[in-house]
CSV table of C-alpha atoms in Angstrom, one decimal:
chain,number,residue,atom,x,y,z
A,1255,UNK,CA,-246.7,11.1,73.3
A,1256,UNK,CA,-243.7,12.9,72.3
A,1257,UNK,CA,-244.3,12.7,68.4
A,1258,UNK,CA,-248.2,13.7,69.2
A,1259,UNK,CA,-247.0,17.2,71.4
A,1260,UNK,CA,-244.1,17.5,68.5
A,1261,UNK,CA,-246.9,17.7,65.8
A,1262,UNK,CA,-249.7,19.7,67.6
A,1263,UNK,CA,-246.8,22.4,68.6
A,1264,UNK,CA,-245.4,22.6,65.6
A,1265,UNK,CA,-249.0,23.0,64.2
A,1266,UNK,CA,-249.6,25.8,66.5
A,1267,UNK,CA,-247.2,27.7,65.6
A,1268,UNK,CA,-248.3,28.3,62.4
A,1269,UNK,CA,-252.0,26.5,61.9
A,1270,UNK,CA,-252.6,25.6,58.0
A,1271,UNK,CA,-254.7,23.6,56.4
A,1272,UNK,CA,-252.8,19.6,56.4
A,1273,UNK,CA,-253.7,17.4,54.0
A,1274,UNK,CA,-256.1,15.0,55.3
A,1275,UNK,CA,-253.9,11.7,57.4
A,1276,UNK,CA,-255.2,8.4,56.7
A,1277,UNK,CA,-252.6,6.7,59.6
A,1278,UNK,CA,-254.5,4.8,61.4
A,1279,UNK,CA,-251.9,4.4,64.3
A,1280,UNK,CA,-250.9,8.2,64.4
A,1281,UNK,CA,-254.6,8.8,64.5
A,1282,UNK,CA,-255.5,7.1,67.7
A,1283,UNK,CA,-252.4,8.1,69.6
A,1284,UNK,CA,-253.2,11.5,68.9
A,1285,UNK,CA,-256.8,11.0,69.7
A,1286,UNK,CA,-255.4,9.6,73.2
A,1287,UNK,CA,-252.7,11.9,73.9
A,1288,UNK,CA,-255.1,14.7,73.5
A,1289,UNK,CA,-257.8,13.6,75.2
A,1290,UNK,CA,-255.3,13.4,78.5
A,1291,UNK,CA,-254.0,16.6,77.2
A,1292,UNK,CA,-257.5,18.2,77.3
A,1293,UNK,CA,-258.2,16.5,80.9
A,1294,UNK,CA,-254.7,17.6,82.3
A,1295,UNK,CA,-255.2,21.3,81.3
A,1296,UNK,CA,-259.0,21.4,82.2
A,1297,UNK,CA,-257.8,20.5,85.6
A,1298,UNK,CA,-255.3,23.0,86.0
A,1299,UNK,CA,-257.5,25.3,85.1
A,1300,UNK,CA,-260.0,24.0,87.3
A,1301,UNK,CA,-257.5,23.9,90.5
A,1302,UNK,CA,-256.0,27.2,89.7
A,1303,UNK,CA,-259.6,28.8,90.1
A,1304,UNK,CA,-260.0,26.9,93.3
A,1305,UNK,CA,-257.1,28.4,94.6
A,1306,UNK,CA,-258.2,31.9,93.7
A,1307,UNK,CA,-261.5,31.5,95.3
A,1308,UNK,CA,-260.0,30.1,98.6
A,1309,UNK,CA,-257.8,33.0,98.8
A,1310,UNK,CA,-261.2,35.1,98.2
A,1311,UNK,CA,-259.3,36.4,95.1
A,1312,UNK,CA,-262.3,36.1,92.4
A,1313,UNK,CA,-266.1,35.0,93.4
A,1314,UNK,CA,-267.1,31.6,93.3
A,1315,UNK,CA,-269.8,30.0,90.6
A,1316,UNK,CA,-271.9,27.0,89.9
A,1317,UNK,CA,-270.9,25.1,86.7
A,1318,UNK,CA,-274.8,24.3,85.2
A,1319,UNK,CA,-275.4,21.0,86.0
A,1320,UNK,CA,-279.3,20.9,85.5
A,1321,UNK,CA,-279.8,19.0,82.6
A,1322,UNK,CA,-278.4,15.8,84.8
A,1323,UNK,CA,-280.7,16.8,87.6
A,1324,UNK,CA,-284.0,17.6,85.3
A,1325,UNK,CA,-283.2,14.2,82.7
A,1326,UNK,CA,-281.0,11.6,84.1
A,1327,UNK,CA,-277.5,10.0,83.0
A,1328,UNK,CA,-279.0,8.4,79.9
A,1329,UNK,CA,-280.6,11.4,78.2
A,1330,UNK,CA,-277.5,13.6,79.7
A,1331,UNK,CA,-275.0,11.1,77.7
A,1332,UNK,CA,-276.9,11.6,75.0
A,1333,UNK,CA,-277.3,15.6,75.0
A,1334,UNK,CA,-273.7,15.9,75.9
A,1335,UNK,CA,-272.0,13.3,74.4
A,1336,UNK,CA,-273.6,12.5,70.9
A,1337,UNK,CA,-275.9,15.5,70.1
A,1338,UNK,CA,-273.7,18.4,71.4
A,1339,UNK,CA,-270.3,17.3,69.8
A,1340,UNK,CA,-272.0,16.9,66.4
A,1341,UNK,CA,-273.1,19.9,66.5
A,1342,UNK,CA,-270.7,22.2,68.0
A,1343,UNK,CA,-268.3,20.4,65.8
A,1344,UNK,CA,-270.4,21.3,62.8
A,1345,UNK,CA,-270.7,25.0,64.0
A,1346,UNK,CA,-267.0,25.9,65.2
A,1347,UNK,CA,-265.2,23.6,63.0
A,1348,UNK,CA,-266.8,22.4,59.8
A,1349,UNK,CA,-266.0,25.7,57.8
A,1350,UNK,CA,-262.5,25.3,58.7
A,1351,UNK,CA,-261.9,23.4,55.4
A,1352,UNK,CA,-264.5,25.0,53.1
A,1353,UNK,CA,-263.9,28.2,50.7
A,1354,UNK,CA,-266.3,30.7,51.8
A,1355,UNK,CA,-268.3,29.7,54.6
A,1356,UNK,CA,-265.4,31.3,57.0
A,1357,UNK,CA,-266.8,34.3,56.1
A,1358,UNK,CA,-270.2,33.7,57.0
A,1359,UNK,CA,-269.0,32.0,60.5
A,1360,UNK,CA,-267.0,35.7,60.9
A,1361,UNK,CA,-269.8,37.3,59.8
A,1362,UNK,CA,-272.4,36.0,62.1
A,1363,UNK,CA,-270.3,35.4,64.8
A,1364,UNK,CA,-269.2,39.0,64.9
A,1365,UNK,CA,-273.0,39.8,65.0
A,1366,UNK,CA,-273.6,37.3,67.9
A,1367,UNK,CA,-270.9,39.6,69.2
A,1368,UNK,CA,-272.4,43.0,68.6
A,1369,UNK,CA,-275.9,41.8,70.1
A,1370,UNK,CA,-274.3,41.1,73.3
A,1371,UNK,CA,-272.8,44.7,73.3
A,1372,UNK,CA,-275.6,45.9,72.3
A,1373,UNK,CA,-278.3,44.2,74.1
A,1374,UNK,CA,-281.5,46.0,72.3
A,1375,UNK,CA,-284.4,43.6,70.9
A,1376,UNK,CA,-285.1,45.9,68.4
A,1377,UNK,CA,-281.9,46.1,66.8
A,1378,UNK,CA,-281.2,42.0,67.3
A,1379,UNK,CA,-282.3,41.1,63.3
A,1380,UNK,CA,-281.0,44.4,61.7
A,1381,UNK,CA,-277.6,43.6,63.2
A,1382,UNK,CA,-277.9,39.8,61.7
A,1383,UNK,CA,-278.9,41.3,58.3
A,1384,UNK,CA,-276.3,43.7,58.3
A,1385,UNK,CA,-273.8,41.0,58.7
A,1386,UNK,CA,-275.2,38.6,56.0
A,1387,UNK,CA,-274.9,41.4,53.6
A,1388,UNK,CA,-271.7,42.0,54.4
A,1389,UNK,CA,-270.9,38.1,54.3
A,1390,UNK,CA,-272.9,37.8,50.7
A,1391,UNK,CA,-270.5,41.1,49.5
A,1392,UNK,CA,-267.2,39.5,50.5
A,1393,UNK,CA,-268.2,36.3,49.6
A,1394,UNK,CA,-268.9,37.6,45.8
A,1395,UNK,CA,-265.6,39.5,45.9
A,1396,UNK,CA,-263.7,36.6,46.2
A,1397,UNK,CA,-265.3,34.5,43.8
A,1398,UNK,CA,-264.6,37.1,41.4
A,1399,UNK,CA,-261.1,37.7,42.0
A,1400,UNK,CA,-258.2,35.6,40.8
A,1401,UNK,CA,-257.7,32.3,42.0
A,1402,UNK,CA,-254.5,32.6,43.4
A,1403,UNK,CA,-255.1,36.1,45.0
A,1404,UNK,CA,-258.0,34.0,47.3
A,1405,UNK,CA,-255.8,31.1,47.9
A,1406,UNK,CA,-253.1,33.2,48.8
A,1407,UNK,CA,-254.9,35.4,51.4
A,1408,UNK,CA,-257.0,32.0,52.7
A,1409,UNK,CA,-253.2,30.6,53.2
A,1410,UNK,CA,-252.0,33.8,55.2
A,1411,UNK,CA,-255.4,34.3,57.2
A,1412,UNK,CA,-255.5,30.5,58.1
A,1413,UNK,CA,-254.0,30.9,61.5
A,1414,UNK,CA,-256.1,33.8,62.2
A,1415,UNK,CA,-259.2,31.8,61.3
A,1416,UNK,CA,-258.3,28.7,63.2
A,1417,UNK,CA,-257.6,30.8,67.1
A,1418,UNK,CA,-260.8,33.0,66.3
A,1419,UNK,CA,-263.0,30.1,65.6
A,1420,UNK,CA,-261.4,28.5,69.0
A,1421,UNK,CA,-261.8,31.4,70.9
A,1422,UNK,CA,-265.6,31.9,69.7
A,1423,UNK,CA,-265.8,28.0,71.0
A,1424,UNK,CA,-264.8,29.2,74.8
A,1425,UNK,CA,-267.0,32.1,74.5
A,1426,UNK,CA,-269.9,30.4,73.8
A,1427,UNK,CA,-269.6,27.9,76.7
A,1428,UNK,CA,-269.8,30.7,79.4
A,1429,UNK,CA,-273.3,30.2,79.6
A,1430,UNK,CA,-272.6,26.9,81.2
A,1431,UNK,CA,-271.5,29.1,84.3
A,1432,UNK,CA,-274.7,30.5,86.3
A,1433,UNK,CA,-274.2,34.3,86.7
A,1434,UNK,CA,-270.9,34.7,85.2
A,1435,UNK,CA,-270.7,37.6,82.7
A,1436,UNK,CA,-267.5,39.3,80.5
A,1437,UNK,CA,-267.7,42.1,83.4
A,1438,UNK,CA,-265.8,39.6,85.9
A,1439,UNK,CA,-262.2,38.8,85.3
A,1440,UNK,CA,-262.5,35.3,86.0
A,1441,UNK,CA,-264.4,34.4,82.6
A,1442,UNK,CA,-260.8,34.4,81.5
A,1443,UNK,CA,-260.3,31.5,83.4
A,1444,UNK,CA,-263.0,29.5,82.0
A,1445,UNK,CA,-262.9,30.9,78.3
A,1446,UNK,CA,-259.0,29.6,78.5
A,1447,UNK,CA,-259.9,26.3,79.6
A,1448,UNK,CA,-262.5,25.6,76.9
A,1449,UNK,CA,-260.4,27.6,73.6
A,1450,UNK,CA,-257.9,25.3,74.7
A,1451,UNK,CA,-260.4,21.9,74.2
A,1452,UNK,CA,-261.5,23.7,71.0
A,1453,UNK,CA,-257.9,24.2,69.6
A,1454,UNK,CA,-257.1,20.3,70.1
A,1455,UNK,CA,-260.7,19.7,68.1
A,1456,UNK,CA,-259.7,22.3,66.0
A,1457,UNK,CA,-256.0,20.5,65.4
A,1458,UNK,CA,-258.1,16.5,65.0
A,1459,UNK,CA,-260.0,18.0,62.3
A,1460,UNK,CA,-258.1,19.4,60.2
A,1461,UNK,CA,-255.3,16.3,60.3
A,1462,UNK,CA,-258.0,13.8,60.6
A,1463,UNK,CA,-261.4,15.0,59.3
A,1464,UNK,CA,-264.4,16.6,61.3
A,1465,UNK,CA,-265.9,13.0,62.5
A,1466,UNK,CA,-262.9,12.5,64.3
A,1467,UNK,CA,-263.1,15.9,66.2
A,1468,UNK,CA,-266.8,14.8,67.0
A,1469,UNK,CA,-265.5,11.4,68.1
A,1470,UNK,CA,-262.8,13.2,70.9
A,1471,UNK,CA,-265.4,15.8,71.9
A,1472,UNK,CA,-267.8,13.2,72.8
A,1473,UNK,CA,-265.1,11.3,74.6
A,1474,UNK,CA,-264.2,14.8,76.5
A,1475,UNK,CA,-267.8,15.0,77.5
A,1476,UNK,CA,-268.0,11.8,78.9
A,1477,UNK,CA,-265.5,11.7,81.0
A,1478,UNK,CA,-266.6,15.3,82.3
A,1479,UNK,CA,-270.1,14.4,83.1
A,1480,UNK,CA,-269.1,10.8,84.5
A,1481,UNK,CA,-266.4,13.3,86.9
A,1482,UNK,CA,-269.3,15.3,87.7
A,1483,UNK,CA,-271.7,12.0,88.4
A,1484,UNK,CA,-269.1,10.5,91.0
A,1485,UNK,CA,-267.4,14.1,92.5
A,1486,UNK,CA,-270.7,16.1,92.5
């Protein structure tokens, strides 16, 4: 346990790219360690909210639990567990390790962004385009600058990268909360609890490779819906 907080805090202090661990034993006791990690923090979370809505401190919501009504345990194991990891893991954490397509998850993400603001149908595409222009331009810049020049500000901006992309991740789950919107403070709550989950993914897949961050992701979901099957 020790040597697996050592290395993720030491990690998130200053995210970088690792070269790729092929330890075996390291791998599943980080796997494990997280994983409990994950679960320990998603309940404090999920306590500390209780508290504040005893207390009549924030309003209370409904975690969207539907799909298990509407389709059953099997198909909801599947959704959750297999389908959803693979490709939220693709979306959030894939680019992590690849040249340019950072800039096009900033880039469309920061348009995902703006149409929220926004909120206008008409302007939903032209925003998108805008962005991919803007994605297409930086993305030519750097290919035609010096090597080290992009390696160098890739290195520096790492960190930033990494904590965006994890932060986008908590964002995006919101909608798994009927009625809550950015206008109540107690998004917060939940946005922490799931950038947290996506830092840890973030941390597997860049020491381990992106099929391990789908592996604990799918275990995380698991043991979330099986909670919500036997407490719900």
């Amino acid at each position: 346990m020790i040597q697996t907080l050592s290395a993720f805090w030491q990690f998130l202090k200053k995210p970088k790219p690792l070269k790729l661990s092929k330890d075996n034993k390291s791998l599943w006791r980080d796997m494990l360690w997280l994983l409990i990690l994950d679960l320990l923090f998603a309940g404090l979370v999920i306590s500390t909210y209780c508290i504040l809505v005893h207390f009549n401190i924030i309003k209370e919501y409904v975690q969207e639990i539907d799909i298990l009504k509407k389709y059953g345990l099997i198909v909801t194991l599947l959704l959750v567990c297999i389908f959803a990891p693979v490709l939220e893991e693709f979306l959030f954490r894939w680019h992590l390790r690849k040249k340019y397509l950072p800039i096009y998850f900033v880039c469309f993400t920061l348009g995902l962004i703006s149409n929220y603001f926004i909120k206008s149908s008409f302007l939903t595409w032209p925003v998108y385009i805008f962005f991919l222009f803007v994605a297409l331009i930086i993305s030519g810049y750097f290919k035609r600058i010096d090597i080290r020049k992009r390696l160098v500000f890739q290195q520096r901006s790492f960190g930033y990268l990494f904590y965006y992309s994890a932060i986008i991740f908590g964002l995006t789950h919101l909608g798994n909360i009927k009625g809550l919107t950015l206008s109540d403070p107690a998004f917060i709550l939940f946005v922490i609890s799931q950038t947290f989950t996506g830092i840890s993914l973030g941390f597997i897949r860049i020491k381990y490779g992106l099929g391990y961050s789908i592996l604990l992701h799918g275990f995380f979901n698991f043991i979330l819906v099986l909670l919500t099957v036997f407490f719900c």
